[in-house]
Short mmCIF file of C-alpha atoms in Angstrom, two decimals:
data_model
loop_
_atom_site.label_atom_id
_atom_site.label_comp_id
_atom_site.label_asym_id
_atom_site.label_seq_id
_atom_site.Cartn_x
_atom_site.Cartn_y
_atom_site.Cartn_z
CA UNK P 411 25.42 -10.09 5.45
CA UNK P 412 27.94 -7.43 4.50
CA UNK P 413 29.24 -9.71 1.73
CA UNK P 414 25.81 -10.61 0.33
CA UNK P 415 24.80 -6.97 0.40
CA UNK P 416 27.13 -6.38 -2.54
CA UNK P 417 25.86 -9.31 -4.59
CA UNK P 418 22.63 -10.22 -6.34
CA UNK P 419 22.54 -7.24 -8.69
CA UNK P 420 20.33 -7.85 -11.71
CA UNK P 421 21.74 -8.41 -15.18
CA UNK P 422 19.87 -5.40 -16.57
CA UNK P 423 21.26 -3.09 -13.89
CA UNK P 424 24.76 -4.39 -14.51
CA UNK P 425 24.33 -3.65 -18.22
CA UNK P 426 23.10 -0.11 -17.51
CA UNK P 427 26.02 0.37 -15.09
CA UNK P 428 28.42 -0.58 -17.89
CA UNK P 429 26.74 2.06 -20.08
CA UNK P 430 27.23 4.72 -17.37
CA UNK P 431 30.86 3.83 -16.77
CA UNK P 432 31.48 3.57 -20.52
CA UNK P 433 29.94 6.99 -21.13
CA UNK P 434 32.18 8.53 -18.49
CA UNK P 435 35.29 6.90 -19.96
CA UNK P 436 34.40 8.12 -23.46
CA UNK P 437 34.11 11.79 -22.42
CA UNK P 438 37.37 11.52 -20.47
CA UNK P 439 39.29 10.06 -23.39
CA UNK P 440 37.54 12.18 -26.02
CA UNK P 441 36.40 15.45 -24.40
CA UNK P 442 34.97 16.61 -27.72
CA UNK P 443 32.40 13.79 -27.48
CA UNK P 444 30.68 15.70 -24.68
CA UNK P 445 29.22 18.18 -27.17
CA UNK P 446 27.49 15.27 -28.93
CA UNK P 447 26.39 13.27 -25.88
CA UNK P 448 25.46 15.90 -23.28
CA UNK P 449 22.39 18.12 -23.45
CA UNK P 450 23.54 21.46 -24.82
CA UNK P 451 20.31 23.40 -25.55
CA UNK P 452 21.81 25.45 -28.38
CA UNK P 453 22.84 22.23 -30.15
CA UNK P 454 19.88 20.01 -29.33
CA UNK P 455 18.51 20.90 -32.73
CA UNK P 456 19.72 19.12 -34.84
CA UNK P 457 21.51 16.88 -32.24
CA UNK P 458 18.18 15.65 -30.85
CA UNK P 459 19.68 12.33 -29.72
CA UNK P 460 21.30 14.08 -26.78
CA UNK P 461 17.85 14.14 -25.15
CA UNK P 462 18.49 10.41 -24.64
CA UNK P 463 22.28 10.15 -24.32
CA UNK P 464 22.64 13.00 -21.81
CA UNK P 465 21.20 10.91 -18.98
CA UNK P 466 23.81 8.18 -19.47
CA UNK P 467 26.80 10.52 -19.70
CA UNK P 468 28.55 11.33 -16.42
CA UNK P 469 31.11 14.15 -16.66
CA UNK P 470 32.83 13.58 -13.30
CA UNK P 471 34.21 10.48 -11.64
CA UNK P 472 32.14 11.26 -8.52
CA UNK P 473 28.98 11.41 -10.59
CA UNK P 474 29.83 8.11 -12.28
CA UNK P 475 30.45 6.38 -8.94
CA UNK P 476 27.30 7.71 -7.25
CA UNK P 477 25.08 6.96 -10.26
CA UNK P 478 26.47 3.44 -10.68
CA UNK P 479 26.06 2.57 -7.00
CA UNK P 480 22.58 4.11 -6.87
CA UNK P 481 21.52 2.23 -10.02
CA UNK P 482 22.77 -1.14 -8.75
CA UNK P 483 21.27 -0.93 -5.26
CA UNK P 484 17.96 0.77 -6.13
CA UNK P 485 17.60 -1.42 -9.21
CA UNK P 486 18.19 -4.52 -7.08
CA UNK P 487 15.21 -3.42 -5.02
CA UNK P 488 12.82 -2.22 -7.75
CA UNK P 489 13.42 -4.46 -10.77
CA UNK P 490 12.27 -7.75 -9.15
CA UNK P 491 8.98 -6.05 -8.19
CA UNK P 492 8.36 -4.15 -11.44
CA UNK P 493 9.85 -6.68 -13.82
CA UNK P 494 12.78 -6.08 -16.19
CA UNK P 495 10.67 -4.72 -19.05
CA UNK P 496 8.80 -2.23 -16.86
CA UNK P 497 12.02 -1.22 -15.12
CA UNK P 498 13.74 -0.47 -18.45
CA UNK P 499 10.65 1.37 -19.68
CA UNK P 500 10.67 3.54 -16.56
CA UNK P 501 14.37 4.38 -17.03
CA UNK P 502 13.90 5.31 -20.68
CA UNK P 503 10.74 7.41 -20.28
CA UNK P 504 11.85 9.29 -17.16
CA UNK P 505 15.29 9.97 -18.65
CA UNK P 506 13.90 11.21 -21.98
CA UNK P 507 11.11 13.38 -20.55
CA UNK P 508 13.45 14.84 -17.94
CA UNK P 509 15.82 15.92 -20.72
CA UNK P 510 12.93 17.43 -22.67
CA UNK P 511 11.78 19.51 -19.69
CA UNK P 512 15.34 20.55 -18.83
CA UNK P 513 15.77 21.68 -22.45
CA UNK P 514 12.56 23.75 -22.28
CA UNK P 515 13.63 25.24 -18.94
CA UNK P 516 17.08 26.22 -20.27
CA UNK P 517 15.60 27.88 -23.35
CA UNK P 518 13.06 29.75 -21.21
CA UNK P 519 15.77 30.96 -18.81
CA UNK P 520 17.79 32.22 -21.75
CA UNK P 521 14.88 34.26 -23.13
CA UNK P 522 14.18 35.69 -19.68
CA UNK P 523 17.78 36.52 -18.70
CA UNK P 524 19.55 36.65 -22.09
CA UNK P 525 22.46 34.79 -20.49
CA UNK P 526 24.09 32.47 -23.03
CA UNK P 527 25.30 30.13 -20.29
CA UNK P 528 21.83 28.55 -20.35
CA UNK P 529 22.29 27.71 -24.02
CA UNK P 530 25.82 26.32 -23.97
CA UNK P 531 26.28 24.68 -20.57
CA UNK P 532 26.55 20.87 -21.07
CA UNK P 533 23.95 19.17 -18.89
CA UNK P 534 24.18 15.43 -18.29
CA UNK P 535 23.99 12.73 -15.65
CA UNK P 536 21.81 9.92 -14.32
CA UNK P 537 20.53 11.90 -11.32
CA UNK P 538 17.09 12.41 -12.86
CA UNK P 539 16.43 8.67 -13.10
CA UNK P 540 17.89 8.08 -9.62
CA UNK P 541 15.42 10.66 -8.28
CA UNK P 542 12.64 8.75 -10.01
CA UNK P 543 13.88 5.52 -8.40
CA UNK P 544 13.50 7.13 -4.96
CA UNK P 545 9.87 7.87 -5.82
CA UNK P 546 9.50 4.17 -6.68
CA UNK P 547 10.89 3.23 -3.27
CA UNK P 548 8.41 5.64 -1.66
CA UNK P 549 5.58 3.92 -3.52
CA UNK P 550 6.33 0.27 -2.79
CA UNK P 551 7.56 0.51 0.82
CA UNK P 552 6.59 3.91 2.27
CA UNK P 553 6.61 2.80 5.91
CA UNK P 554 9.89 0.86 5.77
CA UNK P 555 12.18 2.49 8.31
CA UNK P 556 15.76 3.13 7.24
CA UNK P 557 17.97 2.25 10.21
CA UNK P 558 20.85 4.47 9.08
CA UNK P 559 18.81 7.67 8.62
CA UNK P 560 16.15 6.88 11.24
CA UNK P 561 13.30 7.85 8.92
CA UNK P 562 10.70 6.18 6.74
CA UNK P 563 11.40 5.46 3.07
CA UNK P 564 8.49 7.65 1.95
CA UNK P 565 10.54 10.76 2.77
CA UNK P 566 13.57 9.82 0.64
CA UNK P 567 12.58 11.74 -2.55
CA UNK P 568 11.54 14.82 -0.57
CA UNK P 569 14.76 14.91 1.45
CA UNK P 570 16.93 14.32 -1.62
CA UNK P 571 15.20 17.20 -3.39
CA UNK P 572 15.45 19.47 -0.34
CA UNK P 573 19.15 18.66 0.05
CA UNK P 574 19.80 19.41 -3.64
CA UNK P 575 18.01 22.77 -3.39
CA UNK P 576 20.03 23.66 -0.27
CA UNK P 577 23.31 22.74 -1.99
CA UNK P 578 22.37 24.86 -5.03
CA UNK P 579 22.70 28.03 -2.96
CA UNK P 580 26.40 27.31 -2.48
CA UNK P 581 27.31 26.14 -5.99
CA UNK P 582 27.73 28.20 -9.13
CA UNK P 583 26.61 25.53 -11.60
CA UNK P 584 23.38 24.40 -9.94
CA UNK P 585 21.57 24.75 -13.27
CA UNK P 586 23.54 21.74 -14.50
CA UNK P 587 21.93 19.34 -12.00
CA UNK P 588 19.04 20.90 -10.02
CA UNK P 589 16.43 21.00 -12.84
CA UNK P 590 17.31 17.39 -13.69
CA UNK P 591 16.66 16.27 -10.10
CA UNK P 592 13.44 18.29 -9.81
CA UNK P 593 11.98 17.03 -13.09
CA UNK P 594 13.25 13.47 -12.48
CA UNK P 595 11.38 13.38 -9.18
CA UNK P 596 8.19 14.88 -10.61
CA UNK P 597 8.14 12.81 -13.79
CA UNK P 598 8.93 9.64 -11.85
CA UNK P 599 5.83 10.37 -9.76
CA UNK P 600 3.74 11.20 -12.87
CA UNK P 601 4.72 7.89 -14.48
CA UNK P 602 3.96 5.79 -11.41
CA UNK P 603 0.83 7.77 -10.52
CA UNK P 604 -0.85 7.72 -13.94
CA UNK P 605 0.99 5.65 -16.55
CA UNK P 606 2.50 2.48 -15.09
CA UNK P 607 0.56 -0.57 -16.27
CA UNK P 608 -0.35 -3.41 -13.92
CA UNK P 609 -0.43 -6.64 -15.99
CA UNK P 610 -2.17 -8.58 -13.22
CA UNK P 611 -5.11 -6.12 -13.04
CA UNK P 612 -4.90 -4.36 -16.43
CA UNK P 613 -5.07 -1.05 -14.59
CA UNK P 614 -2.82 2.00 -14.75
CA UNK P 615 -1.26 4.11 -12.08
CA UNK P 616 -1.62 4.43 -8.32
CA UNK P 617 -4.49 6.76 -7.24
CA UNK P 618 -4.07 6.07 -3.52
CA UNK P 619 -3.98 9.00 -1.12
CA UNK P 620 -0.69 7.73 0.29
CA UNK P 621 0.91 8.41 -3.10
CA UNK P 622 -0.72 11.77 -3.85
CA UNK P 623 1.40 14.80 -4.73
CA UNK P 624 0.83 16.31 -1.29
CA UNK P 625 2.31 13.18 0.33
CA UNK P 626 5.75 14.58 -0.55
CA UNK P 627 5.15 17.44 1.89
CA UNK P 628 4.76 17.61 5.69
CA UNK P 629 1.24 17.10 7.06
CA UNK P 630 0.67 20.77 7.94
CA UNK P 631 1.22 21.86 4.32
CA UNK P 632 -1.10 19.34 2.67
CA UNK P 633 -4.25 21.40 3.13
CA UNK P 634 -2.58 24.10 1.03
CA UNK P 635 -0.92 21.76 -1.50
CA UNK P 636 -3.98 19.59 -2.27
CA UNK P 637 -6.15 22.30 -3.92
CA UNK P 638 -3.19 23.53 -6.01
CA UNK P 639 -2.28 19.98 -7.03
CA UNK P 640 -5.90 19.33 -8.03
CA UNK P 641 -5.91 22.38 -10.31
CA UNK P 642 -2.70 21.29 -12.05
CA UNK P 643 -3.97 17.73 -12.31
CA UNK P 644 -7.10 18.89 -14.10
CA UNK P 645 -5.09 21.19 -16.35
CA UNK P 646 -2.51 18.56 -17.31
CA UNK P 647 -4.47 15.33 -17.06
CA UNK P 648 -8.04 16.65 -16.94
CA UNK P 649 -10.25 14.60 -19.19
CA UNK P 650 -7.94 11.60 -19.09
CA UNK P 651 -8.10 11.52 -15.30
CA UNK P 652 -11.90 11.51 -15.27
CA UNK P 653 -12.28 8.91 -18.02
CA UNK P 654 -9.58 6.68 -16.57
CA UNK P 655 -11.44 6.57 -13.26
CA UNK P 656 -14.53 5.29 -15.06
CA UNK P 657 -12.48 2.78 -17.06
CA UNK P 658 -10.76 1.49 -13.93
CA UNK P 659 -14.13 0.99 -12.29
CA UNK P 660 -13.00 1.80 -8.79
CA UNK P 661 -16.00 4.10 -8.26
CA UNK P 662 -19.64 3.63 -9.16
CA UNK P 663 -22.21 6.08 -7.93
CA UNK P 664 -19.74 7.31 -5.35
CA UNK P 665 -19.07 3.86 -3.86
CA UNK P 666 -15.81 1.95 -4.07
CA UNK P 667 -15.81 -1.38 -5.88
CA UNK P 668 -13.88 -4.51 -4.86
CA UNK P 669 -10.63 -4.99 -6.75
CA UNK P 670 -10.23 -1.24 -7.15
CA UNK P 671 -6.92 0.41 -7.87
CA UNK P 672 -6.38 1.83 -4.34
CA UNK P 673 -6.61 -1.74 -3.04
CA UNK P 674 -4.15 -2.90 -5.68
CA UNK P 675 -1.79 -0.08 -4.68
CA UNK P 676 -1.94 -1.30 -1.08
CA UNK P 677 -1.23 -4.85 -2.20
CA UNK P 678 1.72 -3.65 -4.27
CA UNK P 679 3.23 -1.90 -1.26
CA UNK P 680 2.75 -5.06 0.80
CA UNK P 681 4.53 -7.07 -1.92
CA UNK P 682 7.36 -4.56 -1.92
CA UNK P 683 7.82 -4.77 1.84
CA UNK P 684 7.60 -8.57 1.71
CA UNK P 685 10.15 -8.72 -1.12
CA UNK P 686 12.55 -6.58 0.92
CA UNK P 687 12.12 -8.79 3.98
CA UNK P 688 12.69 -11.95 1.91
CA UNK P 689 15.82 -10.47 0.34
CA UNK P 690 17.23 -9.47 3.73
CA UNK P 691 16.41 -12.92 5.11
CA UNK P 692 18.14 -14.58 2.15
CA UNK P 693 21.22 -12.42 2.67
CA UNK P 694 21.30 -13.27 6.36
CA UNK P 695 20.91 -16.97 5.58
CA UNK P 696 23.66 -16.81 2.96
CA UNK P 697 25.97 -15.03 5.36
CA UNK P 698 25.23 -17.64 8.04
CA UNK P 699 25.98 -20.52 5.69
CA UNK P 700 29.27 -18.95 4.65
CA UNK P 701 30.19 -18.49 8.27
CA UNK P 702 29.42 -22.14 9.03
CA UNK P 703 31.43 -23.29 5.99
CA UNK P 704 34.45 -21.20 6.95
CA UNK P 705 34.27 -22.49 10.55
CA UNK P 706 34.04 -26.06 9.26
CA UNK P 707 37.09 -25.51 7.06
CA UNK P 708 39.05 -24.20 10.02
CA UNK P 709 38.08 -27.24 12.11
CA UNK P 710 39.05 -29.59 9.29
CA UNK P 711 42.43 -27.94 8.96
CA UNK P 712 42.99 -28.28 12.67
#
């Protein structure tokens, strides 16, 4: 099993991993390239392309290793369920919008503090998309228990965000990564909650209560979070949210219809859990076959 665990990565994820490693190598060989690839708010206009390239540019070897491993393993889990096209679309949209919001945040912090560090600090890395991937894991297999951490998968994005915030109190350059992680998590949820298309049902998003914004918080805080989240949802999504409910057809006169989106969300989570079980079973079977073959070879040699 330990051998098969490191195989079976998708072709798309391998290609994106090459991009991450290549971006890191480029900025190591040509340090001046960082000013063109990373998000530097003072230079984003006219270098607007760095809103895209920043996410694929790792400045440190540790960042490149973590991002590559996270991409390969999380992608191996998510891409077969979403499909290659949807997976790539998620990566592109979350990466781009995260950079846009980080840019706006940096400019706002500069005008509030007048500290030029917010304008000229190079911000880059794949951590925003990785945070979005964790939200995807939360969506498709929320109740899957992780044996190593002894917790359910639905808490992964919350714990990653909490850990990043805690670390920021002990690091001087937290502005270079914390906003990216925060916005990557939030925008990953926005995409999956409202925008992701379901070809089999022609519906969008996941309106289930198990994937609501308050589900990222402990139970005792949800009564406080829900009203606030509802206000922001109406402000940001307002009319679209109401009209989309009618278009989806999962309510009619206050009653739920068969084939509604909450049911589809439940089915999607069941497919995710089933896909994980099948993959683990295949890895176990492959490991068993290899063990039998090696034992047979030893017997033949004897």
